[in-house]
Amino acid sequence: MKKVLVTGGAGFIGSNFIKYLADMRGSWTIVNLDALTYAGNLENLKDLEGSEHYIFAKGDITDRMLVESLFETHGFDYVINFAAESHVDRSIKEPELFIKTNVLGTQCLLDAAKTSWQTGRDADGYPVYRNGVKYLQVSTDEVYGALGNTGKFTETTPLAPNSPYSASKASADMLARAYHRTYRLPVNITRCSNNYGPYQFPEKLIPLMIVNTLDSKPLPVYGDGLQVRDWLHVKDHCSAILTVLEKGQPGEVYNIGGNNERANIEIVRLILKTLGKTEDLIRHVEDRLGHDRRYAIDNTKITTELGWEPAYTFEQGIKETIEWYCTHTDWLSHVRSGAYMAYCESHYGNKSRPGGI
Ligand code: NAD
Ligand code: DAU
């Protein structure tokens, strides 16, 4: 029976992961620490309200006192850090927030884990930790920068982040690595490709294009639309994270991806076709500054060493995702009107405190 701190659990991947973990490891206690920024939506986790194994704590991962008090109260075995500012376009407009949350927040969590888990020192002066603990840093393939027409990112590809977002994630990733090398903290780092699936905020490519198509609004395609991303269903990302958490070798990095490269324009056309709309809605707009041309993940290490494999084909996953956005009209209308923020406030507003509600 493990106690797990999941940060950023009200966001897209974090909320999918909490539900996946509750299904797969029902006896574990999950504490979700989330600041509820615009990207955090507790409606994603309605199913778990009232569960004795799930606790929500509203707060910021940069808040040292809060993070330390959560460790003291709950005695976590695992930390999985999803909390981040995650949107590249926002990072181009407002880099500072990305440095604060993604870099300083990660350092705060690493420090709290180190302090809480340390039981002594070995003969060489290195900290020794309680058995069975682990810190998992959810990183991204964007830390590797951009590829040309060929090749894939492996775990040994040098980091070359190009946006303020990816630079902040690379910094966090390097901090996690350093805490393993310097303090021998049991750490894993995962670097996943682009996720899609239910509960993704409609600022990212796939949900934005679905929502605009449903409304017959223009679909803004950056530049020529021939940039390539390697898409993975969010549930496959969740199963990979649990696999790394339980089987990953401390100090190791694992790439996560499903060998599914698609050009943006191909995805936009597929969504239009599935929803029975014509390509007249496509608008080629000004390109993103510093736009990475292509990402592709070599997933050999996680598949051969840990036995993980994706379950979804893209055809099945995108079909289900489009259907999900068509049928979850309440969720979507609350997101678009901002009512999801009011939901969070009315359910948790002032009641949230360290240790959960
Ligand atoms: P998201 O933007 O949907 O969710 C981020 C969550 O973090 C939100 O609930 C938000 O409220 C919370 N948060 C933000 N700042 C916080 C803070 N200071 N303290 C506490 N909580 C805070 O992001 P996502 O798409 O679910 O991504 C989750 C993680 O996975 C991120 O670390 C991201 O870098 C990484 N990642 C994402 C993808 C992808 O395709 N979306 C791919 C690979 C890796
Ligand atoms: O690769 C993993 C990363 O994937 C994660 O680390 C990030 O958190 C996540 O946001 C995502 O980053 P991208 O920049 O690849 O995702 P986004 O959905 O913003 O854009 C995907 C592609 O689509 C990219 O080439 C830009 C393009 N795009 C995006 C939007 C929002 C458009 O052409 N038009 C748009 O309106």
XYZ file of C-alpha atoms and ligand atoms in Angstrom:
437
model
C 0.000 0.000 0.000
C 1.905 3.029 -1.308
C 1.338 6.717 -0.641
C 1.818 8.806 -3.739
C 2.169 12.539 -4.265
C 0.938 13.462 -7.736
C 1.531 17.115 -8.608
C -0.446 18.835 -11.361
C -3.080 16.129 -11.054
C -5.929 18.423 -12.139
C -4.399 18.928 -15.580
C -4.756 16.836 -18.715
C -2.209 14.056 -18.181
C -2.189 14.247 -14.371
C -5.955 13.699 -14.093
C -5.851 10.812 -16.563
C -2.969 9.353 -14.547
C -4.745 9.656 -11.177
C -7.784 7.816 -12.551
C -5.548 5.183 -14.135
C -3.639 4.710 -10.873
C -6.841 4.492 -8.834
C -7.995 1.719 -11.202
C -4.712 -0.161 -11.293
C -3.575 0.227 -7.673
C -6.821 0.675 -5.736
C -5.284 0.347 -2.279
C -2.770 3.178 -2.765
C -3.377 6.642 -1.324
C -3.094 9.433 -3.872
C -2.549 13.054 -2.837
C -3.052 15.519 -5.684
C -1.215 18.827 -5.178
C -2.354 21.336 -7.787
C -2.360 25.139 -7.883
C -5.441 25.146 -10.147
C -4.068 27.496 -12.776
C -6.184 27.998 -15.904
C -5.079 24.449 -16.919
C -6.246 22.757 -13.723
C -9.808 21.466 -13.771
C -11.221 19.441 -10.885
C -14.190 18.447 -13.004
C -11.726 16.003 -14.615
C -11.654 14.109 -11.304
C -15.328 14.182 -10.328
C -15.430 10.361 -10.306
C -12.972 10.238 -7.411
C -14.688 12.753 -5.140
C -15.453 11.027 -1.863
C -12.960 8.216 -2.396
C -11.063 7.402 0.810
C -7.915 6.823 -1.245
C -7.867 10.248 -2.908
C -7.014 13.604 -1.319
C -6.867 16.970 -3.058
C -4.581 19.713 -1.738
C -4.733 23.074 -3.438
C -1.300 24.682 -3.572
C 1.826 25.610 -5.440
C 4.813 23.293 -5.889
C 7.090 26.280 -5.224
C 5.604 26.656 -1.717
C 8.259 24.942 0.415
C 6.350 25.032 3.682
C 3.300 23.480 2.097
C 5.260 20.784 0.261
C 7.247 19.875 3.384
C 4.104 19.707 5.485
C 2.474 17.360 2.946
C 5.497 15.063 3.194
C 5.304 15.161 6.993
C 1.580 14.443 7.064
C 1.467 11.690 4.465
C 4.929 10.072 4.438
C 4.958 9.608 0.656
C 6.677 6.640 -0.972
C 6.475 8.080 -4.481
C 6.396 11.539 -6.059
C 5.294 12.013 -9.666
C 5.778 15.568 -10.844
C 3.371 16.529 -13.628
C 2.877 20.115 -12.411
C 4.117 22.557 -15.013
C 3.277 25.388 -17.302
C 2.947 23.244 -20.416
C 2.040 25.382 -23.440
C 4.853 26.468 -25.770
C 2.960 29.488 -27.166
C 2.363 30.862 -23.652
C 6.060 30.384 -22.821
C 7.006 32.575 -25.776
C 4.833 35.367 -24.341
C 5.625 34.874 -20.635
C 8.850 32.914 -20.006
C 9.294 33.894 -16.352
C 6.320 31.937 -15.053
C 7.729 28.839 -16.768
C 11.053 29.204 -14.981
C 9.352 29.683 -11.625
C 6.980 26.721 -11.807
C 8.935 24.289 -13.934
C 12.438 24.869 -12.541
C 12.046 26.196 -9.003
C 8.977 24.033 -8.356
C 10.902 20.910 -9.338
C 13.794 21.871 -7.085
C 11.413 22.406 -4.177
C 9.914 18.921 -4.644
C 13.350 17.302 -4.984
C 14.518 18.995 -1.767
C 11.440 17.894 0.164
C 11.773 14.297 -1.074
C 15.465 14.231 -0.176
C 14.893 15.583 3.328
C 11.882 13.416 4.028
C 13.342 10.156 2.703
C 16.904 10.391 4.040
C 17.632 7.968 6.890
C 21.393 8.527 7.247
C 24.678 8.611 5.324
C 26.977 5.920 3.979
C 30.725 5.680 4.646
C 31.464 7.986 1.687
C 29.097 10.661 2.956
C 26.291 9.996 0.474
C 22.730 10.172 1.799
C 20.939 6.851 2.327
C 17.166 6.674 1.836
C 14.208 4.700 3.090
C 13.608 1.569 0.982
C 11.106 1.652 -1.852
C 10.934 5.422 -2.430
C 11.159 7.124 -5.819
C 10.827 10.553 -7.453
C 9.612 10.548 -11.069
C 10.092 13.696 -13.145
C 7.674 13.891 -16.072
C 9.782 15.526 -18.767
C 9.226 15.864 -22.492
C 10.801 14.999 -25.849
C 11.022 18.759 -26.519
C 14.181 18.891 -24.365
C 16.049 17.301 -27.304
C 15.212 20.167 -29.666
C 14.232 19.548 -33.287
C 15.026 16.819 -35.824
C 15.495 17.063 -39.593
C 13.705 14.681 -41.940
C 15.344 11.555 -40.516
C 16.458 10.040 -37.193
C 14.853 9.740 -33.773
C 15.608 10.988 -30.264
C 17.284 8.389 -28.037
C 17.981 8.859 -24.335
C 21.573 9.840 -25.201
C 20.674 12.533 -27.738
C 22.177 15.798 -26.408
C 19.628 18.217 -24.951
C 19.067 21.285 -27.148
C 15.788 22.924 -26.086
C 14.530 25.695 -28.357
C 11.600 27.367 -26.567
C 11.408 28.907 -23.088
C 9.043 26.018 -22.218
C 11.445 23.298 -23.327
C 14.425 25.114 -21.770
C 12.587 25.185 -18.427
C 11.704 21.489 -18.732
C 15.312 20.636 -19.643
C 16.500 22.553 -16.560
C 14.102 20.605 -14.347
C 15.182 17.379 -15.989
C 18.872 18.211 -15.318
C 18.103 19.089 -11.691
C 16.482 15.687 -11.190
C 19.554 14.068 -12.757
C 21.873 16.101 -10.525
C 19.974 15.110 -7.367
C 20.564 11.490 -8.335
C 24.268 11.971 -9.109
C 25.086 14.229 -6.153
C 22.708 12.948 -3.468
C 21.857 9.509 -4.925
C 18.166 10.351 -4.694
C 16.237 7.504 -6.425
C 15.009 9.366 -9.482
C 13.596 8.500 -12.888
C 13.052 10.916 -15.750
C 10.553 10.206 -18.525
C 10.622 12.055 -21.845
C 7.362 11.566 -23.695
C 6.159 12.704 -27.091
C 2.916 14.644 -27.792
C -0.130 13.304 -25.935
C -3.750 13.425 -27.052
C -6.975 12.097 -25.536
C -9.818 13.094 -23.195
C -9.644 16.163 -20.919
C -6.983 18.035 -22.908
C -7.410 21.801 -22.639
C -8.462 23.190 -26.037
C -5.390 25.376 -26.494
C -3.363 22.417 -27.813
C -3.514 21.326 -31.465
C -5.898 18.346 -31.408
C -8.631 19.602 -29.027
C -8.450 23.116 -30.510
C -9.006 21.777 -34.020
C -11.873 19.525 -32.869
C -13.612 22.353 -31.028
C -13.200 24.850 -33.866
C -14.429 22.281 -36.392
C -17.523 21.606 -34.269
C -18.180 25.383 -34.274
C -17.301 25.750 -37.988
C -14.623 28.270 -36.962
C -11.310 28.744 -38.838
C -8.554 26.240 -38.018
C -5.257 28.134 -37.484
C -2.418 26.061 -38.929
C 1.008 27.529 -38.132
C 3.170 28.087 -41.232
C 3.015 25.327 -43.843
C 1.585 22.765 -41.384
C 4.259 20.247 -42.308
C 5.792 20.136 -38.815
C 5.798 16.583 -37.503
C 4.868 15.375 -34.010
C 4.943 11.789 -32.645
C 1.489 11.275 -31.090
C 0.728 8.995 -28.134
C -2.627 8.377 -26.464
C -2.606 9.767 -22.923
C -3.597 6.375 -21.453
C -0.478 4.849 -22.992
C 1.580 7.607 -21.379
C -0.071 6.746 -18.027
C 0.756 3.048 -18.328
C 4.351 3.915 -19.251
C 4.727 6.142 -16.176
C 3.461 3.435 -13.834
C 5.833 0.966 -15.497
C 8.814 3.275 -14.975
C 7.736 4.035 -11.402
C 7.662 0.361 -10.483
C 10.371 -1.103 -12.709
C 12.698 1.732 -13.768
C 16.315 1.618 -12.621
C 17.123 4.566 -10.325
C 18.927 7.367 -12.151
C 17.711 6.253 -15.598
C 15.958 8.255 -18.286
C 13.211 6.585 -20.359
C 11.841 7.913 -23.638
C 8.117 7.261 -24.166
C 6.517 7.243 -27.605
C 4.355 5.120 -29.859
C 6.105 5.362 -33.270
C 3.329 7.490 -34.659
C 4.638 10.463 -36.607
C 2.102 12.735 -38.280
C 2.320 16.133 -39.957
C 0.042 18.729 -38.336
C -1.881 19.318 -41.560
C -2.610 15.580 -41.835
C -4.203 15.632 -38.377
C -6.236 18.733 -39.162
C -7.562 17.136 -42.367
C -8.408 13.913 -40.519
C -10.441 15.818 -37.900
C -12.317 17.763 -40.596
C -13.088 14.562 -42.504
C -14.234 12.676 -39.397
C -16.585 15.506 -38.455
C -17.891 15.856 -42.012
C -16.530 19.366 -42.657
C -14.598 20.694 -45.651
C -11.029 21.970 -45.810
C -12.267 25.541 -46.445
C -11.959 26.039 -42.681
C -8.143 25.683 -42.782
C -6.226 28.969 -42.387
C -2.445 29.013 -42.673
C -1.395 31.646 -40.129
C 1.919 33.156 -39.000
C 4.346 30.508 -37.787
C 5.290 29.988 -34.121
C 8.628 31.673 -33.287
C 11.444 29.115 -33.148
C 9.007 26.398 -34.250
C 10.548 22.902 -33.938
C 10.148 21.107 -37.275
C 10.025 17.472 -36.261
C 10.013 15.267 -33.139
C 10.302 11.472 -33.142
C 10.941 9.142 -30.219
C 13.041 5.981 -30.226
C 11.275 3.905 -27.549
C 13.598 0.875 -27.693
C 14.816 1.247 -24.107
C 11.425 1.223 -22.362
C 10.039 -1.521 -24.586
C 13.028 -3.869 -24.326
C 14.169 -3.189 -20.746
C 10.803 -2.643 -19.020
C 8.425 -4.488 -21.351
C 6.102 -1.504 -21.908
C 4.121 -1.188 -25.140
C 1.416 1.238 -26.250
C -2.078 -0.258 -26.490
C -3.725 2.301 -28.787
C -3.385 2.649 -32.538
C -3.663 6.276 -33.638
C -6.740 5.456 -35.742
C -8.590 4.059 -32.712
C -7.313 6.746 -30.325
C -8.161 9.758 -32.465
C -11.622 8.360 -33.271
C -12.380 7.891 -29.562
C -10.965 11.323 -28.752
C -13.118 13.097 -31.342
C -16.165 11.198 -30.022
C -15.232 12.177 -26.462
C -15.236 15.899 -27.309
C -18.537 15.504 -29.174
C -20.244 13.797 -26.230
C -18.756 15.659 -23.226
C -20.575 18.859 -23.992
C -20.915 19.946 -20.336
C -17.176 19.595 -19.704
C -16.428 21.527 -22.878
C -18.922 24.309 -22.262
C -17.622 24.769 -18.695
C -14.058 24.994 -19.996
C -15.004 27.488 -22.660
C -17.143 29.671 -20.404
C -14.670 29.507 -17.513
C -17.330 27.858 -15.307
C -14.861 25.080 -14.426
C -12.963 27.641 -12.347
C -16.127 28.409 -10.394
C -16.654 24.664 -9.870
C -13.188 24.371 -8.341
C -13.809 27.404 -6.162
C -17.194 26.231 -4.912
C -15.957 22.731 -4.138
C -12.558 23.494 -2.755
C -12.090 27.287 -2.574
C -11.165 28.146 1.001
C -11.539 24.635 2.346
C -8.274 23.417 0.870
C -5.411 23.146 3.318
C -2.129 21.281 3.610
C -2.945 17.636 4.127
C -5.987 17.852 1.904
C -9.629 18.583 2.410
P -1.531 20.786 -18.226
O -1.134 22.191 -18.555
O -2.791 20.234 -18.767
O -1.597 20.608 -16.625
C -0.663 21.189 -15.760
C -1.235 21.103 -14.352
O -0.250 21.639 -13.455
C -2.511 21.930 -14.139
O -3.456 21.190 -13.393
C -2.040 23.140 -13.347
O -3.050 23.687 -12.490
C -0.892 22.537 -12.557
N 0.097 23.537 -12.147
C 0.655 24.513 -12.901
N 1.504 25.241 -12.153
C 1.495 24.709 -10.910
C 2.180 25.002 -9.696
N 3.059 26.018 -9.624
N 1.941 24.244 -8.599
C 1.047 23.213 -8.658
N 0.358 22.898 -9.770
C 0.586 23.625 -10.886
O -0.278 19.905 -18.650
P -0.239 18.432 -19.264
O -0.364 18.528 -20.727
O -1.145 17.582 -18.497
O 1.291 18.042 -18.947
C 1.630 17.472 -17.689
C 3.130 17.274 -17.635
O 3.540 16.424 -18.700
C 3.939 18.554 -17.801
O 5.037 18.483 -16.940
C 4.384 18.524 -19.255
O 5.595 19.222 -19.419
C 4.555 17.046 -19.477
N 4.365 16.562 -20.850
C 3.243 16.905 -21.545
C 3.043 16.377 -22.822
C 1.811 16.721 -23.614
O 1.740 16.370 -24.793
N 0.812 17.390 -23.054
C 4.001 15.512 -23.380
C 5.143 15.187 -22.634
C 5.309 15.707 -21.362
O 6.264 16.966 -27.469
C 5.719 17.055 -26.194
C 5.089 18.417 -26.002
O 3.925 18.439 -26.808
C 4.744 18.718 -24.553
O 5.935 18.782 -23.804
C 3.989 20.058 -24.444
O 3.575 20.278 -23.105
C 2.756 19.972 -25.332
O 2.074 21.216 -25.311
C 3.161 19.622 -26.758
O 3.898 20.698 -27.374
P 3.628 21.132 -28.897
O 4.079 22.519 -29.081
O 4.151 20.101 -29.834
O 2.008 21.013 -28.901
P 0.873 21.966 -29.507
O -0.406 21.207 -29.377
O 0.927 23.340 -28.953
O 1.271 22.040 -31.042
C 1.411 20.863 -31.828
C 1.818 21.288 -33.218
O 0.721 21.979 -33.828
C 2.972 22.263 -33.246
O 3.762 22.005 -34.405
C 2.310 23.626 -33.373
C 1.074 23.328 -34.197
N -0.113 24.179 -33.925
C -0.526 24.301 -32.649
C -1.629 25.081 -32.351
C -2.097 25.250 -30.918
C -0.776 24.776 -34.979
O -0.394 24.640 -36.154
N -1.868 25.550 -34.689
C -2.317 25.737 -33.406
O -3.317 26.476 -33.210
